Amino acid sequence: MSLDFLGELRRTHRCGELRSENAGEQVVLMGWVNRRRDLGNVIFIDVRDRTGLTQIVFDKSDNPALHEKASQLRSEYVVAAIGKVRKREEKTINRNLPTGEIEVVATDLKLLNESKVPPFLPGDPALANEETRLKYRYIDLRREPMQYNIELRHKVALAIRQYLAAQGFFEIETPFMTRSTPEGARDYLVPSRVYPGEFYALPQSPQLFKQILMISGFDKYFQIVRCFRDEDLRADRQPEFTQIDLEMTFPQPDRVFEVVEGFLQAAFKVAGFELKAPFPRMTYDEAIRQYGIDKPDLRLPKLTDVRAAFTAEQLQSLQLNTELPVVAIRIPRIGELSRKERDDNRPLFGERKDARLIDDVKRLEKSFPEAVAKARELAGAQPEDLLVLVGGPVQVEKSGLRPDYGVFMAAGQFRVELSRKYADRHMAFRQGGFHFVWVTDFPMFEWDEADKRWNAAHHPFTSPHDRDMDKLESDPGSVRALAYDVVLNGTELGSGSIRIHRQDVQKKIFSALGMSEDEAKARFGFFLEALEYGTPPHGGIALGLDRIVMILAGAESLREVIPFPKTAKAVDLMVDAPTPVSEAQLRELGIKIR
Ligand code: ASP
């Protein structure tokens, strides 16, 4: 066999798949030169493809011409080699390599392509800086960890598809060029050439389309789908990201939970993790009271209200509100903090009007030994645990937020900060483990202090609880929604809700949100109309695929699991986007840059 006519090669081997059983076989390997080691009379080339690498040997005494050819090879050249598999001698076996028991003795070699000296080598364990990696993403993606992540992503998505398909869900596409959809972010707009001055919007999610699919009789829909949101990019967000989006008719929230738990089990299994279902559940109210946050991290102890440990006089002398909770934050194994550490931590609590921090519990103990002992007991604190207290200010300012929630949330946020800062000491994040929880019964509305109005906490198509319907106008803040989030280790993985399926209710919600009938018609007229044609009760959810894969890959950033991501400044460094466009293009679209 010779390599003169590559087109005639029907069967090649994969570089990572040869084992000692293949000894004696004639094989053809194609791939990249991962590394060349030149020992003078013998040259070793590691040839790499997606599956791994195999060592190929060129011996001068066997074949001087071939040895000479091999000496011209450089990193990342693309080659085809023929040779015979042979077992390595015991002392040269490489136990770190799946193919380490064999090598291939070359009988022919063809250089398929050369490579410029790459800015970094895929096989180099030292990581290039991220800008270089993103600019030369095609080289970065050749690296083994990236090949692993992208393969994992494929397998996770496939497992989810298979699970949902087996449950009777159809994957149905919805348009990317559509009109503004409400998920609370800015839209990416696409100008229309045919109608100058008019725009499509890229979907922030398929929300209205999936609801319309329910009206269309499609029972169970899902889609692994790109969503586009033009937000100021906080750490680890992407302007385009992928959701596992689903919707079904006639579900109770329980049914949605069951489906999500099922596909998460399938997805985690692919990465080698068994998940126990059902996941625990708590209401939003419980989450706030126990964790001070709507995405509780269950790996560390809950908050405890220890107000009962103090007398009213004691609280007054501490300038704490006697009517509001006194919340103990306990973090195990951190130990007592020094004065300096406490001072450094203060900015993490922040300047707050809704809560006061008491971080020197030692000192408090001097004044009120019994009260502090009681508080420790209530919080279950061990001697080596860090304990801090958060209470309410004497004067409570009126705002849309309940004052007790203000105290819990201040404590919850500080708990998160402390737990991040002292992760090396409490070690709770190291032990691994996936602590899922469903948070249910979110409030329907959120008070927007800046604009002095109520906003939809989830989105305006979320159904309020039946029993809270009569409070829509009188007390919007207390209306609960049939909305739920799935949370993993303090991160929100997804959220969804049972939807409004009656047009009269939908109208009421728009009006509670301060939207006039005309405005509602102008924005969602098509949807309000659809609701009038026999809309079944329906509900669903969407989960972030990128984040799930990131967690499963043990990666630090979403960019590690998205093949072609954008930077934190929303730039694609490889293709160099966004860019200005030509005057001619703009003219055609009727657009003038200001
Ligand atoms: N469309 C919602 C979102 O993207 C999810 C849902 O309500 O199903 O957050």
GROMACS .gro file of N, CA, C and O and ligand atoms in nm, residues 183 204-205 207 210 229 243 245-247 458-459 495-497 499 540-542, ligand 1:
model
   85
  183GLU      N    1  -3.835   3.960   2.751
  183GLU     CA    2  -3.768   3.893   2.862
  183GLU      C    3  -3.691   3.996   2.944
  183GLU      O    4  -3.605   3.962   3.022
  204GLN      N    5  -3.541   3.719   2.226
  204GLN     CA    6  -3.477   3.703   2.358
  204GLN      C    7  -3.507   3.564   2.412
  204GLN      O    8  -3.436   3.513   2.499
  205SER      N    9  -3.615   3.506   2.362
  205SER     CA   10  -3.650   3.366   2.390
  205SER      C   11  -3.767   3.335   2.297
  205SER      O   12  -3.828   3.427   2.243
  207GLN      N   13  -4.054   3.264   2.374
  207GLN     CA   14  -4.168   3.261   2.464
  207GLN      C   15  -4.304   3.261   2.395
  207GLN      O   16  -4.384   3.170   2.414
  210LYS      N   17  -4.368   2.960   2.160
  210LYS     CA   18  -4.396   2.830   2.221
  210LYS      C   19  -4.536   2.829   2.280
  210LYS      O   20  -4.604   2.726   2.276
  229ARG      N   21  -2.984   3.845   2.371
  229ARG     CA   22  -3.021   3.954   2.462
  229ARG      C   23  -2.908   4.055   2.468
  229ARG      O   24  -2.794   4.019   2.498
  243GLN      N   25  -3.070   2.794   2.510
  243GLN     CA   26  -3.163   2.746   2.612
  243GLN      C   27  -3.221   2.611   2.572
  243GLN      O   28  -3.238   2.583   2.453
  245ASP      N   29  -3.552   2.486   2.589
  245ASP     CA   30  -3.679   2.555   2.607
  245ASP      C   31  -3.792   2.453   2.592
  245ASP      O   32  -3.789   2.373   2.498
  246LEU      N   33  -3.887   2.453   2.683
  246LEU     CA   34  -3.998   2.358   2.663
  246LEU      C   35  -4.130   2.413   2.712
  246LEU      O   36  -4.135   2.508   2.791
  247GLU      N   37  -4.235   2.355   2.660
  247GLU     CA   38  -4.370   2.400   2.694
  247GLU      C   39  -4.464   2.282   2.678
  247GLU      O   40  -4.442   2.195   2.593
  458HIS      N   41  -4.128   3.773   3.648
  458HIS     CA   42  -4.079   3.674   3.550
  458HIS      C   43  -4.102   3.731   3.410
  458HIS      O   44  -4.015   3.794   3.356
  459HIS      N   45  -4.217   3.713   3.355
  459HIS     CA   46  -4.258   3.789   3.237
  459HIS      C   47  -4.408   3.799   3.241
  459HIS      O   48  -4.474   3.729   3.318
  495SER      N   49  -3.576   2.906   3.453
  495SER     CA   50  -3.700   2.947   3.517
  495SER      C   51  -3.816   2.931   3.420
  495SER      O   52  -3.797   2.927   3.299
  496GLY      N   53  -3.932   2.920   3.479
  496GLY     CA   54  -4.050   2.901   3.396
  496GLY      C   55  -4.175   2.928   3.477
  496GLY      O   56  -4.168   2.973   3.591
  497SER      N   57  -4.288   2.898   3.416
  497SER     CA   58  -4.414   2.926   3.485
  497SER      C   59  -4.530   2.857   3.416
  497SER      O   60  -4.518   2.810   3.304
  499ARG      N   61  -4.870   2.949   3.251
  499ARG     CA   62  -4.901   3.075   3.183
  499ARG      C   63  -5.047   3.114   3.200
  499ARG      O   64  -5.133   3.032   3.236
  540GLY      N   65  -4.441   2.598   3.107
  540GLY     CA   66  -4.313   2.544   3.063
  540GLY      C   67  -4.198   2.607   3.139
  540GLY      O   68  -4.215   2.661   3.249
  541ILE      N   69  -4.084   2.599   3.077
  541ILE     CA   70  -3.961   2.643   3.143
  541ILE      C   71  -3.851   2.653   3.040
  541ILE      O   72  -3.864   2.598   2.930
  542ALA      N   73  -3.743   2.721   3.075
  542ALA     CA   74  -3.623   2.720   2.990
  542ALA      C   75  -3.500   2.715   3.080
  542ALA      O   76  -3.495   2.783   3.182
  595ASP     N1   77  -3.890   3.237   2.832
  595ASP     C1   78  -3.850   3.227   2.969
  595ASP     C2   79  -3.704   3.268   2.985
  595ASP     O1   80  -3.631   3.272   2.888
  595ASP     C3   81  -3.862   3.090   3.024
  595ASP     C4   82  -4.002   3.044   3.037
  595ASP     O2   83  -4.084   3.112   3.099
  595ASP     O3   84  -4.030   2.935   2.987
  595ASP     O4   85  -3.661   3.295   3.095
   0.00000   0.00000   0.00000
